[in-house]
mmCIF file of C-alpha atoms in Angstrom:
data_model
loop_
_atom_site.group_PDB
_atom_site.id
_atom_site.type_symbol
_atom_site.label_atom_id
_atom_site.label_comp_id
_atom_site.label_asym_id
_atom_site.label_seq_id
_atom_site.Cartn_x
_atom_site.Cartn_y
_atom_site.Cartn_z
ATOM 1 C CA MET A 1 -2.246 8.928 -20.580
ATOM 2 C CA SER A 2 -4.047 6.059 -22.242
ATOM 3 C CA SER A 3 -1.954 3.824 -24.465
ATOM 4 C CA ARG A 4 -2.592 3.312 -28.146
ATOM 5 C CA PRO A 5 -4.190 -0.008 -29.157
ATOM 6 C CA GLY A 6 -1.548 -2.722 -29.399
ATOM 7 C CA ILE A 7 1.080 -0.706 -27.489
ATOM 8 C CA ASP A 8 2.012 -1.634 -23.921
ATOM 9 C CA PRO A 9 3.332 1.555 -22.240
ATOM 10 C CA LEU A 10 5.066 -0.541 -19.558
ATOM 11 C CA VAL A 11 7.343 -2.310 -22.043
ATOM 12 C CA LYS A 12 10.499 -0.475 -23.101
ATOM 13 C CA PRO A 13 11.766 -0.647 -26.713
ATOM 14 C CA GLY A 14 14.272 -3.363 -25.752
ATOM 15 C CA GLY A 15 11.539 -5.526 -24.240
ATOM 16 C CA GLU A 16 12.324 -4.755 -20.583
ATOM 17 C CA ARG A 17 9.253 -4.045 -18.465
ATOM 18 C CA THR A 18 8.934 -0.752 -16.612
ATOM 19 C CA LEU A 19 8.520 -0.898 -12.838
ATOM 20 C CA SER A 20 4.831 -0.543 -12.067
ATOM 21 C CA VAL A 21 2.076 -0.503 -9.446
ATOM 22 C CA GLY A 22 -1.372 -2.057 -9.611
ATOM 23 C CA VAL A 23 -4.599 -0.123 -9.932
ATOM 24 C CA LYS A 24 -5.472 -0.635 -6.254
ATOM 25 C CA ALA A 25 -2.350 1.306 -5.220
ATOM 26 C CA LEU A 26 -3.342 4.003 -7.678
ATOM 27 C CA ARG A 27 -6.885 4.219 -6.314
ATOM 28 C CA SER A 28 -5.549 4.510 -2.772
ATOM 29 C CA VAL A 29 -3.755 7.761 -3.662
ATOM 30 C CA LEU A 30 -6.871 9.219 -5.242
ATOM 31 C CA GLY A 31 -8.965 8.070 -2.299
ATOM 32 C CA ALA A 32 -6.550 9.834 0.052
ATOM 33 C CA ALA A 33 -6.863 13.006 -2.016
ATOM 34 C CA GLU A 34 -10.630 12.884 -1.713
ATOM 35 C CA ALA A 35 -10.410 12.205 2.038
ATOM 36 C CA VAL A 36 -8.571 15.506 2.565
ATOM 37 C CA GLY A 37 -11.082 17.438 0.462
ATOM 38 C CA LEU A 38 -9.378 17.440 -2.934
ATOM 39 C CA ASP A 39 -11.029 16.803 -6.275
ATOM 40 C CA ALA A 40 -9.593 13.347 -6.919
ATOM 41 C CA GLY A 41 -11.047 13.191 -10.414
ATOM 42 C CA ALA A 42 -9.279 16.429 -11.332
ATOM 43 C CA LEU A 43 -6.017 15.109 -9.881
ATOM 44 C CA ALA A 44 -6.363 11.940 -11.959
ATOM 45 C CA ARG A 45 -7.013 13.928 -15.135
ATOM 46 C CA VAL A 46 -4.007 16.197 -14.535
ATOM 47 C CA HIS A 47 -1.865 13.066 -14.433
ATOM 48 C CA GLY A 48 -3.383 11.656 -17.613
ATOM 49 C CA LEU A 49 -5.514 8.934 -16.007
ATOM 50 C CA ALA A 50 -8.759 8.041 -17.700
ATOM 51 C CA PRO A 51 -11.841 6.641 -15.896
ATOM 52 C CA GLU A 52 -11.707 3.431 -17.957
ATOM 53 C CA GLU A 53 -8.158 2.808 -16.709
ATOM 54 C CA LEU A 54 -9.220 3.153 -13.089
ATOM 55 C CA ARG A 55 -12.119 0.755 -13.704
ATOM 56 C CA ASN A 56 -9.788 -1.867 -15.207
ATOM 57 C CA PRO A 57 -8.662 -4.311 -12.453
ATOM 58 C CA ASP A 58 -5.621 -5.253 -14.563
ATOM 59 C CA PHE A 59 -4.435 -1.700 -15.228
ATOM 60 C CA ARG A 60 -0.934 -0.870 -14.013
ATOM 61 C CA LEU A 61 0.808 2.493 -13.795
ATOM 62 C CA SER A 62 4.535 3.062 -14.019
ATOM 63 C CA TYR A 63 6.218 3.564 -10.653
ATOM 64 C CA GLY A 64 7.453 6.992 -11.740
ATOM 65 C CA ARG A 65 3.942 8.197 -12.564
ATOM 66 C CA TRP A 66 2.634 6.798 -9.268
ATOM 67 C CA ILE A 67 5.249 8.797 -7.353
ATOM 68 C CA ALA A 68 4.343 11.897 -9.374
ATOM 69 C CA LEU A 69 0.710 11.337 -8.370
ATOM 70 C CA TRP A 70 1.707 11.208 -4.679
ATOM 71 C CA ASP A 71 3.700 14.407 -5.101
ATOM 72 C CA GLY A 72 0.726 16.079 -6.776
ATOM 73 C CA GLY A 73 -1.589 15.076 -3.951
ATOM 74 C CA VAL A 74 0.805 16.302 -1.265
ATOM 75 C CA GLU A 75 1.293 19.631 -3.053
ATOM 76 C CA ARG A 76 -2.423 20.224 -3.495
ATOM 77 C CA ALA A 77 -3.306 19.149 0.045
ATOM 78 C CA GLY A 78 -0.428 20.972 1.688
ATOM 79 C CA ASP A 79 -0.257 17.994 4.042
ATOM 80 C CA PRO A 80 3.044 16.045 4.269
ATOM 81 C CA GLY A 81 1.271 13.350 6.285
ATOM 82 C CA VAL A 82 -1.157 12.445 3.510
ATOM 83 C CA GLY A 83 0.373 8.962 3.145
ATOM 84 C CA LEU A 84 -0.498 8.170 6.758
ATOM 85 C CA ARG A 85 -4.010 9.524 6.279
ATOM 86 C CA ALA A 86 -4.424 7.394 3.162
ATOM 87 C CA ALA A 87 -3.552 4.203 5.031
ATOM 88 C CA GLU A 88 -6.009 5.002 7.824
ATOM 89 C CA ALA A 89 -8.790 5.619 5.300
ATOM 90 C CA LEU A 90 -8.502 2.250 3.538
ATOM 91 C CA THR A 91 -11.107 -0.321 4.548
ATOM 92 C CA ILE A 92 -10.365 -4.018 4.857
ATOM 93 C CA GLY A 93 -11.041 -5.440 1.407
ATOM 94 C CA HIS A 94 -9.455 -2.591 -0.560
ATOM 95 C CA TRP A 95 -6.572 -4.876 -1.539
ATOM 96 C CA ASP A 96 -9.099 -7.710 -2.101
ATOM 97 C CA VAL A 97 -6.983 -10.802 -2.903
ATOM 98 C CA MET A 98 -3.989 -9.614 -0.860
ATOM 99 C CA ASP A 99 -6.228 -8.904 2.143
ATOM 100 C CA TYR A 100 -7.740 -12.357 1.745
ATOM 101 C CA VAL A 101 -4.333 -14.043 1.464
ATOM 102 C CA VAL A 102 -3.105 -12.289 4.615
ATOM 103 C CA ALA A 103 -6.250 -12.959 6.661
ATOM 104 C CA SER A 104 -6.472 -16.620 5.659
ATOM 105 C CA SER A 105 -2.869 -17.366 6.704
ATOM 106 C CA ASP A 106 -2.334 -19.430 9.848
ATOM 107 C CA THR A 107 -0.130 -16.941 11.705
ATOM 108 C CA VAL A 108 1.281 -13.421 11.400
ATOM 109 C CA GLY A 109 4.595 -14.939 10.332
ATOM 110 C CA ASP A 110 2.943 -16.984 7.576
ATOM 111 C CA ALA A 111 0.986 -13.908 6.469
ATOM 112 C CA LEU A 112 4.137 -11.779 6.264
ATOM 113 C CA GLN A 113 5.883 -14.420 4.169
ATOM 114 C CA ARG A 114 2.929 -14.677 1.767
ATOM 115 C CA PHE A 115 2.605 -10.894 1.633
ATOM 116 C CA SER A 116 6.286 -10.547 0.750
ATOM 117 C CA ARG A 117 6.123 -13.300 -1.861
ATOM 118 C CA HIS A 118 3.117 -11.832 -3.680
ATOM 119 C CA PHE A 119 3.813 -8.109 -3.250
ATOM 120 C CA ALA A 120 4.592 -7.674 -6.952
ATOM 121 C CA VAL A 121 0.823 -7.722 -7.488
ATOM 122 C CA ILE A 122 0.824 -4.323 -5.776
ATOM 123 C CA SER A 123 4.242 -3.043 -6.903
ATOM 124 C CA THR A 124 7.222 -4.419 -8.809
ATOM 125 C CA ALA A 125 9.415 -1.529 -7.602
ATOM 126 C CA VAL A 126 9.585 -2.560 -3.943
ATOM 127 C CA ARG A 127 10.378 -5.707 -1.984
ATOM 128 C CA HIS A 128 9.585 -6.445 1.668
ATOM 129 C CA VAL A 129 12.143 -8.832 3.141
ATOM 130 C CA LEU A 130 11.339 -10.681 6.375
ATOM 131 C CA GLN A 131 14.431 -11.075 8.575
ATOM 132 C CA VAL A 132 14.222 -13.083 11.799
ATOM 133 C CA ASP A 133 16.775 -13.517 14.600
ATOM 134 C CA GLU A 134 16.530 -14.966 18.104
ATOM 135 C CA LYS A 135 14.531 -12.077 19.577
ATOM 136 C CA GLU A 136 13.169 -9.878 16.779
ATOM 137 C CA ALA A 137 11.732 -9.928 13.311
ATOM 138 C CA ARG A 138 12.110 -7.139 10.767
ATOM 139 C CA ILE A 139 10.198 -6.340 7.606
ATOM 140 C CA VAL A 140 12.771 -4.408 5.597
ATOM 141 C CA ARG A 141 11.571 -2.336 2.652
ATOM 142 C CA GLU A 142 13.957 -2.515 -0.296
ATOM 143 C CA HIS A 143 13.695 -0.715 -3.625
ATOM 144 C CA VAL A 144 14.786 -2.517 -6.755
ATOM 145 C CA PRO A 145 17.380 -0.848 -9.024
ATOM 146 C CA GLY A 146 15.799 2.077 -10.836
ATOM 147 C CA ALA A 147 13.194 2.781 -8.150
ATOM 148 C CA ALA A 148 14.039 5.722 -5.898
ATOM 149 C CA PRO A 149 12.673 5.612 -2.317
ATOM 150 C CA HIS A 150 9.846 8.039 -1.670
ATOM 151 C CA ARG A 151 8.969 9.319 1.790
ATOM 152 C CA VAL A 152 5.190 9.474 1.422
ATOM 153 C CA ALA A 153 4.959 6.112 -0.346
ATOM 154 C CA THR A 154 7.087 4.467 2.350
ATOM 155 C CA GLU A 155 4.986 5.906 5.173
ATOM 156 C CA PHE A 156 1.825 4.836 3.361
ATOM 157 C CA GLY A 157 3.231 1.336 2.870
ATOM 158 C CA PHE A 158 4.301 0.804 6.466
ATOM 159 C CA ALA A 159 1.092 2.254 7.894
ATOM 160 C CA THR A 160 -0.939 0.007 5.604
ATOM 161 C CA ILE A 161 0.999 -3.089 6.665
ATOM 162 C CA VAL A 162 0.755 -2.410 10.400
ATOM 163 C CA LEU A 163 -2.922 -1.388 10.392
ATOM 164 C CA ARG A 164 -3.994 -4.351 8.269
ATOM 165 C CA PHE A 165 -1.946 -7.029 9.997
ATOM 166 C CA ARG A 166 -3.042 -5.703 13.390
ATOM 167 C CA THR A 167 -6.733 -5.769 12.388
ATOM 168 C CA LEU A 168 -6.606 -9.148 10.662
ATOM 169 C CA ALA A 169 -4.732 -10.909 13.468
ATOM 170 C CA ALA A 170 -6.714 -12.769 16.114
ATOM 171 C CA THR A 171 -4.933 -10.730 18.797
ATOM 172 C CA PRO A 172 -4.014 -7.051 18.171
ATOM 173 C CA TRP A 173 -0.290 -6.309 18.243
ATOM 174 C CA SER A 174 2.069 -3.394 17.684
ATOM 175 C CA PRO A 175 5.642 -3.182 16.409
ATOM 176 C CA SER A 176 8.476 -2.685 18.866
ATOM 177 C CA ALA A 177 9.873 0.056 16.598
ATOM 178 C CA ILE A 178 9.473 1.709 13.200
ATOM 179 C CA GLN A 179 12.568 2.872 11.332
ATOM 180 C CA PHE A 180 12.470 5.421 8.500
ATOM 181 C CA ARG A 181 15.469 6.559 6.494
ATOM 182 C CA HIS A 182 13.933 9.982 5.916
ATOM 183 C CA ALA A 183 13.445 12.860 8.349
ATOM 184 C CA ARG A 184 10.144 13.411 10.139
ATOM 185 C CA CYS A 185 7.862 15.742 8.252
ATOM 186 C CA ALA A 186 4.434 15.228 9.864
ATOM 187 C CA GLU A 187 3.333 15.718 13.459
ATOM 188 C CA ILE A 188 4.704 12.916 15.633
ATOM 189 C CA GLU A 189 1.182 12.235 16.943
ATOM 190 C CA ALA A 190 0.180 10.972 13.495
ATOM 191 C CA TYR A 191 2.943 8.359 13.596
ATOM 192 C CA THR A 192 2.398 7.232 17.176
ATOM 193 C CA ARG A 193 -1.384 7.013 16.691
ATOM 194 C CA ILE A 194 -0.917 4.501 13.888
ATOM 195 C CA PHE A 195 2.165 2.568 14.936
ATOM 196 C CA ALA A 196 1.847 2.752 18.759
ATOM 197 C CA CYS A 197 5.595 2.314 19.191
ATOM 198 C CA PRO A 198 8.828 4.340 19.117
ATOM 199 C CA ILE A 199 9.630 5.890 15.727
ATOM 200 C CA ARG A 200 13.219 6.376 14.571
ATOM 201 C CA PHE A 201 13.928 8.761 11.695
ATOM 202 C CA ARG A 202 17.123 8.965 9.613
ATOM 203 C CA ALA A 203 17.690 5.275 10.281
ATOM 204 C CA PRO A 204 19.994 3.141 8.087
ATOM 205 C CA HIS A 205 17.034 1.199 6.676
ATOM 206 C CA ASP A 206 13.273 1.433 6.337
ATOM 207 C CA ALA A 207 12.023 -1.339 8.609
ATOM 208 C CA ILE A 208 9.151 -2.513 10.788
ATOM 209 C CA VAL A 209 10.597 -4.196 13.889
ATOM 210 C CA LEU A 210 8.488 -6.571 15.982
ATOM 211 C CA PRO A 211 9.085 -9.138 18.727
ATOM 212 C CA ARG A 212 9.701 -12.567 17.258
ATOM 213 C CA ALA A 213 6.873 -13.964 19.384
ATOM 214 C CA VAL A 214 4.370 -11.911 17.350
ATOM 215 C CA LEU A 215 5.065 -14.147 14.334
ATOM 216 C CA ALA A 216 3.204 -16.976 16.087
ATOM 217 C CA THR A 217 0.038 -14.890 16.585
ATOM 218 C CA PRO A 218 -2.908 -16.587 14.816
ATOM 219 C CA MET A 219 -4.785 -14.805 12.056
ATOM 220 C CA ARG A 220 -8.577 -14.449 12.118
ATOM 221 C CA GLY A 221 -9.291 -16.453 8.967
ATOM 222 C CA GLY A 222 -11.194 -15.496 5.804
ATOM 223 C CA ILE A 223 -12.486 -11.944 5.562
ATOM 224 C CA LEU A 224 -15.794 -10.528 4.438
ATOM 225 C CA LEU A 225 -15.227 -7.740 1.953
ATOM 226 C CA PRO A 226 -17.302 -4.578 2.455
ATOM 227 C CA SER A 227 -19.741 -3.371 -0.147
ATOM 228 C CA PRO A 228 -18.320 -0.754 -2.548
ATOM 229 C CA PRO A 229 -18.906 2.842 -1.418
ATOM 230 C CA ALA A 230 -21.647 4.857 -3.070
ATOM 231 C CA GLY A 231 -21.412 8.464 -4.218
ATOM 232 C CA GLY A 232 -18.528 10.889 -3.969
ATOM 233 C CA SER A 233 -16.483 12.490 -6.700
ATOM 234 C CA PHE A 234 -13.781 9.801 -6.766
ATOM 235 C CA THR A 235 -16.349 7.006 -6.801
ATOM 236 C CA THR A 236 -18.209 8.735 -9.607
ATOM 237 C CA PHE A 237 -15.034 9.355 -11.600
ATOM 238 C CA CYS A 238 -13.698 5.842 -11.096
ATOM 239 C CA ASP A 239 -17.077 4.068 -11.022
ATOM 240 C CA ASP A 240 -15.528 1.581 -8.617
ATOM 241 C CA GLY A 241 -18.660 -0.526 -8.405
ATOM 242 C CA GLU A 242 -16.828 -3.827 -8.254
ATOM 243 C CA LEU A 243 -13.967 -5.547 -6.508
ATOM 244 C CA SER A 244 -12.145 -7.658 -9.032
ATOM 245 C CA SER A 245 -11.726 -10.652 -6.743
ATOM 246 C CA HIS A 246 -15.393 -11.297 -5.996
ATOM 247 C CA HIS A 247 -15.396 -13.860 -8.791
ATOM 248 C CA ARG A 248 -12.252 -15.536 -7.442
ATOM 249 C CA GLY A 249 -13.636 -16.757 -4.141
ATOM 250 C CA VAL A 250 -13.582 -13.653 -1.961
ATOM 251 C CA LYS A 251 -16.961 -12.919 -0.421
ATOM 252 C CA SER A 252 -18.779 -9.589 -0.500
ATOM 253 C CA ALA A 253 -20.944 -8.211 2.264
ATOM 254 C CA SER A 254 -23.474 -7.208 -0.357
ATOM 255 C CA GLY A 255 -24.028 -10.762 -1.472
#
């Protein structure tokens, strides 16, 4: 629901800010809904989202409403693996500045550190902590107090990280293991296709495990963002004819 002029819906009466996600995370859910044949515009309207909010690069949605949007998409699609599908559907450039920051890092390890440090741009409800020992590195997903873990959002997050870091690295790599705290609810083929490694469910923590040597893998350098898509009900509803970072030094394939 749109806020009244002068009222910030993410600020509580006592001045504390509500946990939130950026508009790019919001668009990814709606894009996933469209990819599985749903009317993404209708889903957005049911959840009180106006086209002008989706066009606003600075718009943020409360974490609770974002989770409700995921739940709505899963219910309508009847597909518990929709988070995995959403990650596969995202093109390089969707996260604009974050994609650029990751790709322009020197190594995978540097990229993971920068990703973790700046993740609040995407969500203030989740942290990704890089832990390194003599043989392995782990990206552990932690939820801040007041943010309940969500299966689909976690699968979407891990699939997005692995697919993007693999594509943007100079040499493709795969984790040595993926650990989820929740039980498996999609076909195992969907997980192994994306992660290309053993998957452990009902683990103590949500974590991406990789050989420590992968941290030294060089990244490819600056990325060329794709042109915005044309047509489609979500594109029409959102009118996503711009990527907000084009004017902040990230190049577009269209010019």
